[in-house]
XYZ file of C-alpha atoms in Angstrom:
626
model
C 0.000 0.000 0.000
C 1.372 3.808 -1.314
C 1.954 6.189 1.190
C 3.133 9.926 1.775
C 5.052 11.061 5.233
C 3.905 14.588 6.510
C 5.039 16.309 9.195
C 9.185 16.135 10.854
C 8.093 16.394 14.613
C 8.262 13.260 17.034
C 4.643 12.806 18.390
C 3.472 14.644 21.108
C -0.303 13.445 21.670
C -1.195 11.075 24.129
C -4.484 9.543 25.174
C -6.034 9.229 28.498
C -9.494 7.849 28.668
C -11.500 10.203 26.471
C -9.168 12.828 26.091
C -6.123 13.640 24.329
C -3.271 15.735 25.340
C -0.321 17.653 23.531
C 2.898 17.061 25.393
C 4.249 20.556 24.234
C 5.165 22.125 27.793
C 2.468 24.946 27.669
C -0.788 24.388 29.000
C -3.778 24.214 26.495
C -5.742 26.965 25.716
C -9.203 25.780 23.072
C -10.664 22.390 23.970
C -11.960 21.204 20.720
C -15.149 18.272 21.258
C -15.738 15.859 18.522
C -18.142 13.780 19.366
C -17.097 11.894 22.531
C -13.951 13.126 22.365
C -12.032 15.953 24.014
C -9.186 17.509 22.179
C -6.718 19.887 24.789
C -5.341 21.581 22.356
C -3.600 25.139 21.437
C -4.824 27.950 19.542
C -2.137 29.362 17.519
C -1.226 25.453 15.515
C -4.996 25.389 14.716
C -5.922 29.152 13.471
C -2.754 28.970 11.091
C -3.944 26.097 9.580
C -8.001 26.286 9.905
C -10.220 28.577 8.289
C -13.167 27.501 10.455
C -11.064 26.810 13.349
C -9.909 30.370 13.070
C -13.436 31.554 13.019
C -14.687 29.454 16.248
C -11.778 30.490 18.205
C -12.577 34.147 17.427
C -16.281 33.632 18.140
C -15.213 31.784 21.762
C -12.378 33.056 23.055
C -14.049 36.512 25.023
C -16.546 34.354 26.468
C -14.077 31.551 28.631
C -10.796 31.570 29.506
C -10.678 27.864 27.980
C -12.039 27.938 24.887
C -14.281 24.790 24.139
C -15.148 24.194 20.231
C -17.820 21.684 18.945
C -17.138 20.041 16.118
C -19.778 17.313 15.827
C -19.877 16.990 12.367
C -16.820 16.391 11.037
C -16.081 14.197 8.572
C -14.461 11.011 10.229
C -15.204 12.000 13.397
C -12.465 11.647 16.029
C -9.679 9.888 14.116
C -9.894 12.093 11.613
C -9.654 15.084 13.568
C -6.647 13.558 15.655
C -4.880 13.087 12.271
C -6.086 16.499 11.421
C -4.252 17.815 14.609
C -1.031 16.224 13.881
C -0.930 18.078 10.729
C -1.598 21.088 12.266
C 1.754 20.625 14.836
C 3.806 19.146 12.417
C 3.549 15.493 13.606
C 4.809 12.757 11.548
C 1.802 11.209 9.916
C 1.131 9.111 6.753
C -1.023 9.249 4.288
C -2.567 5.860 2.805
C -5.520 4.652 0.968
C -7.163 4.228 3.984
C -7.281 7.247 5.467
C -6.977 10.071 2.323
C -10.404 10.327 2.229
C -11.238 11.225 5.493
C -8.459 13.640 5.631
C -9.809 15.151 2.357
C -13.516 15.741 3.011
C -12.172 16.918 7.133
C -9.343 18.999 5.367
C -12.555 20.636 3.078
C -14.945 20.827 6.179
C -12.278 22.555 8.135
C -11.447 24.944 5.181
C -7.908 23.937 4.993
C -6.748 26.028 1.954
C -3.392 27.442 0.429
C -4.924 31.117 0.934
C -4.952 30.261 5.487
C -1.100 28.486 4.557
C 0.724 26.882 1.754
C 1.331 23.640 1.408
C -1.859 23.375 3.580
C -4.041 19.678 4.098
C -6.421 20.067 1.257
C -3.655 20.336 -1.662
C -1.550 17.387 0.213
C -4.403 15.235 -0.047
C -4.951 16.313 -3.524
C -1.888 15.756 -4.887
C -1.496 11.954 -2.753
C -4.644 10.938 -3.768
C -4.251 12.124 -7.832
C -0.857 10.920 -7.894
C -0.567 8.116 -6.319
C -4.633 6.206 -5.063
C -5.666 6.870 -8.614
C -3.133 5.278 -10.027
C -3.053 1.853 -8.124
C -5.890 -0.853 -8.225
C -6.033 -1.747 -4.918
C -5.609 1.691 -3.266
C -8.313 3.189 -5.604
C -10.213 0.003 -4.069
C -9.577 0.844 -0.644
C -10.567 4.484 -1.403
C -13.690 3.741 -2.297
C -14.335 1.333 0.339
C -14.036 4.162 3.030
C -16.388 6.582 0.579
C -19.265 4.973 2.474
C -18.981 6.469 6.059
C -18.210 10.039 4.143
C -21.563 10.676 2.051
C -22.153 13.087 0.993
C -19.020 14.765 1.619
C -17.002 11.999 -0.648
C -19.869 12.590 -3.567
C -19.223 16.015 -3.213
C -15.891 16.429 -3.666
C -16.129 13.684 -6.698
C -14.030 11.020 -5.066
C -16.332 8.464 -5.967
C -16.720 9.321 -9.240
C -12.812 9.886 -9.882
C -11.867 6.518 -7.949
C -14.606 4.423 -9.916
C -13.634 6.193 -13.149
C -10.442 4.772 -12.658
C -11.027 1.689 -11.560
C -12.945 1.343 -14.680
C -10.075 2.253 -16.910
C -7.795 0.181 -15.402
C -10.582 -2.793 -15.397
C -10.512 -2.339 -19.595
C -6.621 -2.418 -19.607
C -3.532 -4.985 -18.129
C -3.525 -5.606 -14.849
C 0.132 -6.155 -15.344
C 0.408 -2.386 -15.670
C -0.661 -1.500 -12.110
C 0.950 -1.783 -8.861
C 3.911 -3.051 -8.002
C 5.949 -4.849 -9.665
C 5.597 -3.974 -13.256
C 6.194 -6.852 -15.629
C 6.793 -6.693 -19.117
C 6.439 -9.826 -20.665
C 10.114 -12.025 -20.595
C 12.390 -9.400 -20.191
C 10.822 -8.621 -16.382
C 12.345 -12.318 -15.795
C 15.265 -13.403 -13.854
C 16.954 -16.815 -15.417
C 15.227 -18.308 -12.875
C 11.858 -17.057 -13.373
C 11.580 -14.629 -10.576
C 10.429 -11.183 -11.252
C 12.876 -8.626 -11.352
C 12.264 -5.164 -10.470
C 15.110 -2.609 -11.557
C 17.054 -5.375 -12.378
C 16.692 -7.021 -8.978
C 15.504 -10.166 -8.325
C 11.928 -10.107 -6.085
C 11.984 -13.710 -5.182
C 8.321 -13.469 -6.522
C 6.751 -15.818 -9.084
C 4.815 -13.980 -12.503
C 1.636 -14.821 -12.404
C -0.538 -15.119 -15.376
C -3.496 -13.143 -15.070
C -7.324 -13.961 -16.698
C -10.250 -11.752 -17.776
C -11.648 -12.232 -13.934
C -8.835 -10.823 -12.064
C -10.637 -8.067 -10.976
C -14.167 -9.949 -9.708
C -12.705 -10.675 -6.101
C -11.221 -7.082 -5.376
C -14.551 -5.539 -6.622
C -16.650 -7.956 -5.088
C -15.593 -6.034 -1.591
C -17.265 -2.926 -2.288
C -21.127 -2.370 -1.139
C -23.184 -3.084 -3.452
C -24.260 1.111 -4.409
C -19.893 1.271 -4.958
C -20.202 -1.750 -7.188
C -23.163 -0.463 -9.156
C -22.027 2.575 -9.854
C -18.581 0.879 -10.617
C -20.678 -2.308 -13.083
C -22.690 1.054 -15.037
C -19.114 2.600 -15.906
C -17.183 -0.270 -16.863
C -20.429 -1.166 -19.001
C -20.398 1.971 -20.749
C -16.190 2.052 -21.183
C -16.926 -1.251 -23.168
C -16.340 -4.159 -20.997
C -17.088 -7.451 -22.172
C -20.798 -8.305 -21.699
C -19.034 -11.915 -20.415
C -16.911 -9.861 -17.786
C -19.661 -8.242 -16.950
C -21.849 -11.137 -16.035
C -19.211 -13.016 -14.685
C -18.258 -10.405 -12.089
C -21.829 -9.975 -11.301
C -22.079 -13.496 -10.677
C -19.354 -13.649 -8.081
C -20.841 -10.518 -6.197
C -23.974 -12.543 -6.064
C -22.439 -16.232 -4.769
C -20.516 -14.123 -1.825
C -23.772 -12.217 -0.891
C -26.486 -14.406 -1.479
C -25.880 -17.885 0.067
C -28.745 -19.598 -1.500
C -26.664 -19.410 -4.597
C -24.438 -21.814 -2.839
C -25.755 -25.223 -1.672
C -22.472 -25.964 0.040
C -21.707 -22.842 2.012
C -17.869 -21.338 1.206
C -16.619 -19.848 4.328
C -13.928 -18.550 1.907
C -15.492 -14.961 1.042
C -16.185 -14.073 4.630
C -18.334 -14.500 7.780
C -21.653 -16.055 7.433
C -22.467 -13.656 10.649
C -21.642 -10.526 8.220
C -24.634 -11.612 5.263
C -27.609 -9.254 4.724
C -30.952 -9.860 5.694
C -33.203 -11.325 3.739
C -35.017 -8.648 2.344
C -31.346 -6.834 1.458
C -30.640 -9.998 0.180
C -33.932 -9.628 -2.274
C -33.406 -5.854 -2.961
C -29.910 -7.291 -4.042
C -30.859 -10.288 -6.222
C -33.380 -7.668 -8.125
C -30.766 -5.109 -8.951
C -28.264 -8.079 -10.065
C -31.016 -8.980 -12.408
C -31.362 -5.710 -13.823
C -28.058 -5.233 -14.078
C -27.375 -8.667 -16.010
C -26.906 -7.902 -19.805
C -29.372 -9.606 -22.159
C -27.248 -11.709 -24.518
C -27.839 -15.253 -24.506
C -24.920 -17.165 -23.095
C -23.192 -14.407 -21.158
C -24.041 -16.174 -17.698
C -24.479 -20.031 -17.322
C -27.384 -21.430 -16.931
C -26.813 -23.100 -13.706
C -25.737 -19.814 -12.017
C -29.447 -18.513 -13.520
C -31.052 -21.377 -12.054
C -29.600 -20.889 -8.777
C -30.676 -17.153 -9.058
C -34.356 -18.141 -9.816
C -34.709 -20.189 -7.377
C -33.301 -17.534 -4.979
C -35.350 -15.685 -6.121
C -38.555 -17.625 -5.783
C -37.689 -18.193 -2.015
C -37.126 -14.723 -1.088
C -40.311 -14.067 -2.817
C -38.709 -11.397 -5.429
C -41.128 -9.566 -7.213
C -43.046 -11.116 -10.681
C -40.846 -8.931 -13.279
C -37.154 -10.400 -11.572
C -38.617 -13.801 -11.455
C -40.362 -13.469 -15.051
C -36.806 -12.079 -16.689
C -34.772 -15.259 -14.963
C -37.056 -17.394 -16.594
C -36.708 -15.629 -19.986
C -32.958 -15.726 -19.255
C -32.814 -19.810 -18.465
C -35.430 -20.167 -21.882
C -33.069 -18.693 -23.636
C -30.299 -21.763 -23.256
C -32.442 -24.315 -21.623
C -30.575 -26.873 -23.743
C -27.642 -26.236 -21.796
C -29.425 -27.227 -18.238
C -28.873 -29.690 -16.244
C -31.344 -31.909 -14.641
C -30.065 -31.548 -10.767
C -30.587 -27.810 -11.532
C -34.432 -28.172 -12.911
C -35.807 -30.167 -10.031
C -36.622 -27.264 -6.733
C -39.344 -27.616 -4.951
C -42.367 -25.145 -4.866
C -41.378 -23.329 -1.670
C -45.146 -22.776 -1.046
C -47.454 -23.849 1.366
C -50.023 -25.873 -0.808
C -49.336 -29.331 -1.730
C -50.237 -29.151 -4.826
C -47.057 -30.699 -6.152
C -43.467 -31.315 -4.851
C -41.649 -30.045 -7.930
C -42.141 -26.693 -9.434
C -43.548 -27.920 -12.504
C -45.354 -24.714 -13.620
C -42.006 -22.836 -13.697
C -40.543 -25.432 -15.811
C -42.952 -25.111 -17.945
C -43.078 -21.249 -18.543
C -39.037 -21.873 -19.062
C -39.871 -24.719 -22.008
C -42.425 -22.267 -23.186
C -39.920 -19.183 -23.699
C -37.582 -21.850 -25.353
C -39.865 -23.053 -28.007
C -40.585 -19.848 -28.641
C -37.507 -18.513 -29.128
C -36.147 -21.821 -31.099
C -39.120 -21.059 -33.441
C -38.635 -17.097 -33.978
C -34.943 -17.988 -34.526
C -35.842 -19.966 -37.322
C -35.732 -23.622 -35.883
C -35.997 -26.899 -37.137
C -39.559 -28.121 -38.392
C -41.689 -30.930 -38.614
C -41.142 -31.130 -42.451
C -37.408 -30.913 -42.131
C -36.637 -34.263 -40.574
C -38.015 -36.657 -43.426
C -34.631 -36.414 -44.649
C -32.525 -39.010 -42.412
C -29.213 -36.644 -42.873
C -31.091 -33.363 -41.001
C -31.461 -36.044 -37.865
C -28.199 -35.116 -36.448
C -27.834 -31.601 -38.003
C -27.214 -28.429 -35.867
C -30.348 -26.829 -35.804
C -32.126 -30.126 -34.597
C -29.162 -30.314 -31.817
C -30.902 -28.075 -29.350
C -34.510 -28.939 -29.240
C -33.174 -32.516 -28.807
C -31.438 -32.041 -25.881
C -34.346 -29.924 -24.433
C -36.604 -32.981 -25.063
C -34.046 -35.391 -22.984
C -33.859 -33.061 -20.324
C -37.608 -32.861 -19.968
C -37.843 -36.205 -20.472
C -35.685 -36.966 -17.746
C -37.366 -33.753 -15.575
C -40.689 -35.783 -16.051
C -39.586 -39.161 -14.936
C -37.879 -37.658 -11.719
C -41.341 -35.800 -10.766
C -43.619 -38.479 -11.478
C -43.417 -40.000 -8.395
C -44.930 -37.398 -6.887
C -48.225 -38.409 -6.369
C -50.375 -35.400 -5.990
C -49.032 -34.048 -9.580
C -51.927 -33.829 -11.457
C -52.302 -35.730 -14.685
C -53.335 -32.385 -16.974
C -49.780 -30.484 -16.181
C -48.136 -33.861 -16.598
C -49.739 -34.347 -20.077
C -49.061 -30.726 -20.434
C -45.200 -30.658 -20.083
C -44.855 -33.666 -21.886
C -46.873 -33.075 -25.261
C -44.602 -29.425 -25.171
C -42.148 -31.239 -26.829
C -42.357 -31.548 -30.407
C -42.941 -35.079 -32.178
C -39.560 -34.512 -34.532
C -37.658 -33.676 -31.142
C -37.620 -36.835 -30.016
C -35.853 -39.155 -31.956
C -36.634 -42.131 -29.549
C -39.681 -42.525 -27.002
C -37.952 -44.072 -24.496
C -37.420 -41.393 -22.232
C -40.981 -40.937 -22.064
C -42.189 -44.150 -21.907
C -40.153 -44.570 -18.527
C -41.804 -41.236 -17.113
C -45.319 -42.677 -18.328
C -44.348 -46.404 -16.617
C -43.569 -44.337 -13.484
C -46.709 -42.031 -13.287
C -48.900 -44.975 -13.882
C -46.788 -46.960 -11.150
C -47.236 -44.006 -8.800
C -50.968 -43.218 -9.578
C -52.665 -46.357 -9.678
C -55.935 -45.009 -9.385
C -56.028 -43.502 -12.840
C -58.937 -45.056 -14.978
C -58.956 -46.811 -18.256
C -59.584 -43.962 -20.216
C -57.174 -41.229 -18.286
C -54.348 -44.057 -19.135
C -55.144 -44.364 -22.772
C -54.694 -40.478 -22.782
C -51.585 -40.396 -21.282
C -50.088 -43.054 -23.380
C -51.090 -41.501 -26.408
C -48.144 -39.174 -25.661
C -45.902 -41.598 -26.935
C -45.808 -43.257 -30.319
C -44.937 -46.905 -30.226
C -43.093 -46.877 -33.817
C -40.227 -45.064 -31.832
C -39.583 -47.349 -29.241
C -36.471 -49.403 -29.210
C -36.278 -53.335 -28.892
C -35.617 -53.276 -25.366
C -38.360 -50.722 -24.853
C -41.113 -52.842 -26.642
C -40.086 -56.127 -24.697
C -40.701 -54.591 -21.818
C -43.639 -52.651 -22.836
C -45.457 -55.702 -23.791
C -45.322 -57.620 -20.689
C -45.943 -54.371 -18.556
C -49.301 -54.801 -17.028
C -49.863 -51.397 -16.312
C -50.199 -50.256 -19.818
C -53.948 -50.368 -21.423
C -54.886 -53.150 -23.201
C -55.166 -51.097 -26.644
C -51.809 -50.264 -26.006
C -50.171 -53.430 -25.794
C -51.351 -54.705 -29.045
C -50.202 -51.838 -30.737
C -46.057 -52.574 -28.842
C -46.287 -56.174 -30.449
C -47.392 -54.957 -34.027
C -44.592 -52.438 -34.047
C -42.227 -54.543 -32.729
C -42.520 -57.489 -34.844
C -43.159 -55.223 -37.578
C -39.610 -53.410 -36.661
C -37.945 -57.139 -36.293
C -38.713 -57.890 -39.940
C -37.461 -54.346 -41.421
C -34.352 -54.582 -39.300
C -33.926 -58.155 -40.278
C -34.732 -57.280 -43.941
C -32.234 -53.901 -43.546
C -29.471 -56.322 -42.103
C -29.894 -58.701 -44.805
C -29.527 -56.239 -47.601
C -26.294 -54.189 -46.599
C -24.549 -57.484 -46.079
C -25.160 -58.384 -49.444
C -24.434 -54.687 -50.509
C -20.671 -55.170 -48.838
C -19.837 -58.659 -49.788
C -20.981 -58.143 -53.394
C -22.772 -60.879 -53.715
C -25.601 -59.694 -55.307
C -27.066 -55.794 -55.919
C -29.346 -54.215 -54.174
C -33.039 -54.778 -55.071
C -35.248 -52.346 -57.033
C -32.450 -51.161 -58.854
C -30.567 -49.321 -55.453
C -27.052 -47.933 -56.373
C -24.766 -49.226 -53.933
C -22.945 -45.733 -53.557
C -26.231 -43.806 -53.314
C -28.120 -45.848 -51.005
C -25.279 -48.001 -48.552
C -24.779 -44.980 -46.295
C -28.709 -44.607 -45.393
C -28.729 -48.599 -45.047
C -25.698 -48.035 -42.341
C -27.438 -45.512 -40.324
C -30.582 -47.657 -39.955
C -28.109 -50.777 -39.190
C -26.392 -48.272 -36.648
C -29.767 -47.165 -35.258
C -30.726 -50.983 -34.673
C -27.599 -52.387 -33.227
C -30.221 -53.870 -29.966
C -32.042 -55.373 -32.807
C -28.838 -57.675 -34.306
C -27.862 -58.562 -30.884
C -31.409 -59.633 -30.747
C -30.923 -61.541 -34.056
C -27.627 -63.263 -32.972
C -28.902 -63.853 -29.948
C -32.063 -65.894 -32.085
C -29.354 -67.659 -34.051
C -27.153 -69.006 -30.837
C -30.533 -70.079 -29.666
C -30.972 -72.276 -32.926
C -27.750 -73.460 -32.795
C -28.118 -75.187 -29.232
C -32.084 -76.405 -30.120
C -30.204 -78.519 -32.926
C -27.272 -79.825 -30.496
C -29.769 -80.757 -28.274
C -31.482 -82.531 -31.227
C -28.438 -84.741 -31.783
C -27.498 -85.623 -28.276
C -31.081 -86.867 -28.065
C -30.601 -88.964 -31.332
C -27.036 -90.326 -29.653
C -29.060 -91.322 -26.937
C -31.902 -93.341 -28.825
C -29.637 -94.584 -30.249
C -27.411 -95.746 -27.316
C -30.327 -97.218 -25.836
C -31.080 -99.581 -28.579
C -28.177 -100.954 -29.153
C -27.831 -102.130 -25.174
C -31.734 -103.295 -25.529
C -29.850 -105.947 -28.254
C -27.310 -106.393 -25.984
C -29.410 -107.857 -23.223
C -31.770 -110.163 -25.412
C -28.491 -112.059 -26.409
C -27.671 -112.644 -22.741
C -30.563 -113.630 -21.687
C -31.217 -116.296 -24.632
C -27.867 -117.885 -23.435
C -28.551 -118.065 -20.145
C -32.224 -119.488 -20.260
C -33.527 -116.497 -18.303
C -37.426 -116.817 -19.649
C -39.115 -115.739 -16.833
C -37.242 -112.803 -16.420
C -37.481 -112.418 -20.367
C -41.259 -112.018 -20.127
C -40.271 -108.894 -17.734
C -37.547 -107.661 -19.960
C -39.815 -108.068 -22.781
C -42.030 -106.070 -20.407
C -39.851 -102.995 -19.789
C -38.451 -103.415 -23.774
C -41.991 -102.325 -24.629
C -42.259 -99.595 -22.797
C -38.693 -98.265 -23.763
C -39.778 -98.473 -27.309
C -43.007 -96.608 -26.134
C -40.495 -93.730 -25.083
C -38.035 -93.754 -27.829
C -41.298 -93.300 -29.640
C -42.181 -90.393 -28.087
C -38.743 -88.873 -28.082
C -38.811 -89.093 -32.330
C -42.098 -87.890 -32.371
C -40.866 -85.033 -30.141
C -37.686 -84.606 -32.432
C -39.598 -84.440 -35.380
C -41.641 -81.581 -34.416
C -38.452 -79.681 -32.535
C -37.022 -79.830 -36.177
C -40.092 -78.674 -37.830
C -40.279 -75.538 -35.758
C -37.098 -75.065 -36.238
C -37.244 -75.164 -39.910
C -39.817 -72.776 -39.989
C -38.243 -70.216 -37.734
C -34.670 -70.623 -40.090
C -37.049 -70.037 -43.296
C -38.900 -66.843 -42.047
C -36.250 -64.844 -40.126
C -33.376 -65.688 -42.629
C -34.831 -65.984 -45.855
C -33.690 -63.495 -47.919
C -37.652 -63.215 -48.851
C -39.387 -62.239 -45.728
């Protein structure tokens, strides 16, 4: 921190309770009162230096032989006046960024000029404060910061315009060219990286220095200071991005709903505003925010609005959030969509009408900005195109936003139905997402009637469910009946075109035949590889089918090993027993004989039809005709 020595003499004030007393040999003759404070002072030192003093002291000095002076309104009050004194003996004192102010507005009060003595207080503070505070960040900093105990004084004598007027300037330039050291790219650097200053090595380490520099040091200010400060820099041209992002930091130190996990870091949790200066705060952050879409992150907008919801901010802060978030909703996250109402109905957990409004400024703006539409997306190359990018990501987060809400049970079914059917058809390439949030409303609401579920499935459409989805769609019991039968058409229905699909593009690469209907290979063979990409779930399906086959038939011919096995030791035994004369026990052979030939019987019969099936299923998935 800068400072400027005034003044040669050793001190000679000294405090005893609430008094203080010049150690100059001569009694006192003026006793000057700032507010609880008695000053025993001597006429002469304060008349050659005090235009009002000089006044006072001619006004009281027939009327007692000690001379008392009030001088309640003072800027700074006491220590500024005993700093004030010491000037006026010839004291040693410095002059900082801490106190320059208050010796500048007392200097003015007091009517300190060159015409009562040159070289008087006022042009001293002048010149240190010009020179030097206006010229270093962190002293114009701590300039300002003591501006707020000296209003109006400090506004009058256009301190806080010059010291926010510079910080400004020096906001929109280097940082490396204020304070101490100065560096200067390489050449400021010893051989061992140090930075050198006059050719000495500091011992200090260069430090590269970012756009956001400046948000901490500003961040310190009251929030009038860092207005005022935010308005300038805005209109000196400061990036809309620096702007935000500095606002943003103000708000996370001030507002600790911002901040789930509390950061002791930026000060005492003892020293945060109320709750309505928290709310008078989060409004003028709001209007201070610029417009353009992407400047602040969406989770730092989410936090705000739902800051802003708590403290019960009023309708235009809360309505221009939600604009905000609408604008780049497709760069949410889900963790950041799901607060609760924060009212006392329990109408629902979740603030789904909120949401709602936010998908509703989206859509809107993804339409006036020209948007993909329905018509576009016949085309299977526009599926993954840019303009289709957003709205598709907006659709899995609400997706997602539905299925972690649905277990609430007293959401209604209409704002359900209501967020969901928001979302275009062409959004979605895939129903999954909301098949799982309708499987979890229906598990959650099991009261719903046959017709309310029939409406809410007819959100989905069962063409755009994957394999996996339709398997388990068609042995979920909670789904209507109607529904079902429509999951197995479109899934066996989507098991033949994949099958057919797979077929054809490995014909298509192994050259083994062309394509049918007359299908370049070049032309065609990339659309056949997105649909094979699309249904990879289906071939695993399909392999899976074929491994299946493959063990039906080796159980086939370990069953035929055994048959056969069995007669051949059935001829083994009649030989025997013909030798030995066993009849009796022939009769019972002959017996059981019977009935094994009953079972080997039933065991072809059994084989025969295990290959029929099997036949058939071989001829209808892989025929190259089906």
């Amino acid at each position: 921190m800068a400072c400027m020595k005034l003044g040669s003499k050793p001190e000679a004030f000294h405090q005893q309770g609430q008094a203080w007393f010049c150690s100059t040999g001569l009694p006192s003759d003026v006793i000057v009162e700032v507010e609880e404070m008695l000053f025993h002072l001597h006429k002469f030192p304060l008349l050659s230096k005090s235009g009002l003093l000089e006044k006072l002291i001619e006004e009281y000095s027939d009327e007692e032989e000690d001379t008392v002076i009030k001088l309640n309104d003072v800027p700074g009050g006491a220590q500024a006046f005993e700093l004030v004194a010491k000037f006026c003996y010839g004291v040693k004192l410095e002059l900082t960024s801490s106190n320059i102010v208050q010796l500048r507005c007392a200097a003015e009060h007091l009517e300190m000029t060159e015409e009562i003595a040159e070289g008087n207080l006022i042009n001293q503070t002048e010149n240190f404060f010009n020179q030097t505070v206006l010229h270093s960040w962190k002293d114009a900093i701590k300039a300002l910061q003591t501006c707020d105990d000296l209003l109006p004084h400090a506004e009058n004598l256009q301190i806080i315009k010059r010291c926010v007027d510079s910080l400004a300037v020096q906001a929109c330039s280097d940082p490396t060219l204020f304070g101490w050291p100065m560096m200067e790219g390489g050449r400021m650097q010893s051989p061992g990286g140090t930075v050198l200053w006059n050719g000495i090595s500091t011992g200090a380490r260069p430090r590269n220095c970012s756009s956001d520099w400046w948000y901490e040091d500003v961040s310190s200010l009251s929030f009038p200071s860092y207005k005022r400060l935010i308005s300038v820099m805005k209109s000196r041209g400061v990036r809309q991005e620096n702007i935000a992002g500095s606002l943003t930091f103000y708000a996370k130190r001030y507002l600790p709903g911002l901040n789930r996990r509390q950061n002791l870091a930026h000060g005492d949790l003892t020293a945060m505003p109320s709750e309505e200066e928290q709310k008078h705060l989060l409004e003028e952050i709001d209007n201070l925010l610029p417009l353009e879409k992407g400047v602040a992150s969406t989770k730092i907008l989410l936090g705000l609005l739902r800051t802003a919801i708590i403290l019960q901010a009023n309708p235009t802060c809360i309505s221009n959030l939600e604009k905000r978030i609408g604008m780049q909703l497709d760069q949410a996250e889900l963790e950041d969509l799901l607060f609760p109402t924060f009212a006392y109905s329990m109408e629902a957990l979740y603030n789904v009408d909120c949401v709602q409004r936010i998908l509703d400024h989206f859509l809107a703006m993804d339409q006036a900005t020209g948007g993909a539409s329905p018509g576009s997306i016949n085309n299977e190359q526009s599926i993954g195109s840019p303009s289709l990018m957003p709205i598709t990501a907006v659709a899995k987060l609400v997706d997602g936003y539905l299925a972690e809400v649905a277990p609430d049970i007293n959401l209604k079914l209409p704002k359900f139905q209501t967020l969901a059917a928001s979302i275009p058809d062409y959004a979605r390439p895939l129903d999954d997402g909301l098949y799982r949030a309708i499987d979890i409303y229906l598990k959650a609401h099991p009261w719903l009637s046959e017709p309310d579920r029939e409406k809410l499935c007819r959100l989905m459409d069962c063409q755009k469910l994957s394999l996996e989805a339709c398997t388990h769609a068609a042995q979920n019991e909670r789904l209507p009946l109607r529904v079902l039968v429509q999951v197995l058409f479109f899934e066996q229905l989507q098991l033949r075109t994949s099958v057919a699909g797979c077929l054809l593009v490995s014909d298509n690469l192994d050259g083994s035949r062309p394509l049918r209907g007359g299908i370049a290979c070049s032309g065609e063979a990339g659309g056949w590889m997105t649909t094979v990409r699309e249904n990879q779930v289906l071939k695993v399906g399909m392999d899976n089918m074929r491994m299946r086959v493959s063990e039906l038939e080796k159980e086939c011919t370990s069953m035929k090993q055994e048959i056969e096995k069995l007669g051949r030791e059935r001829s083994g035994w009649i030989s025997v027993r013909k030798k030995l004369g066993f009849k009796s026990k022939l009769q019972i052979c002959s017996a059981g004989e019977d009935s094994v030939s009953d079972k080997q019987k039933i065991k072809s019969s059994k084989i025969k039809k295990l290959q029929t099936i099997l036949a058939k299923q071989q001829q209808e998935h892989f025929s190259p005709d089906t």
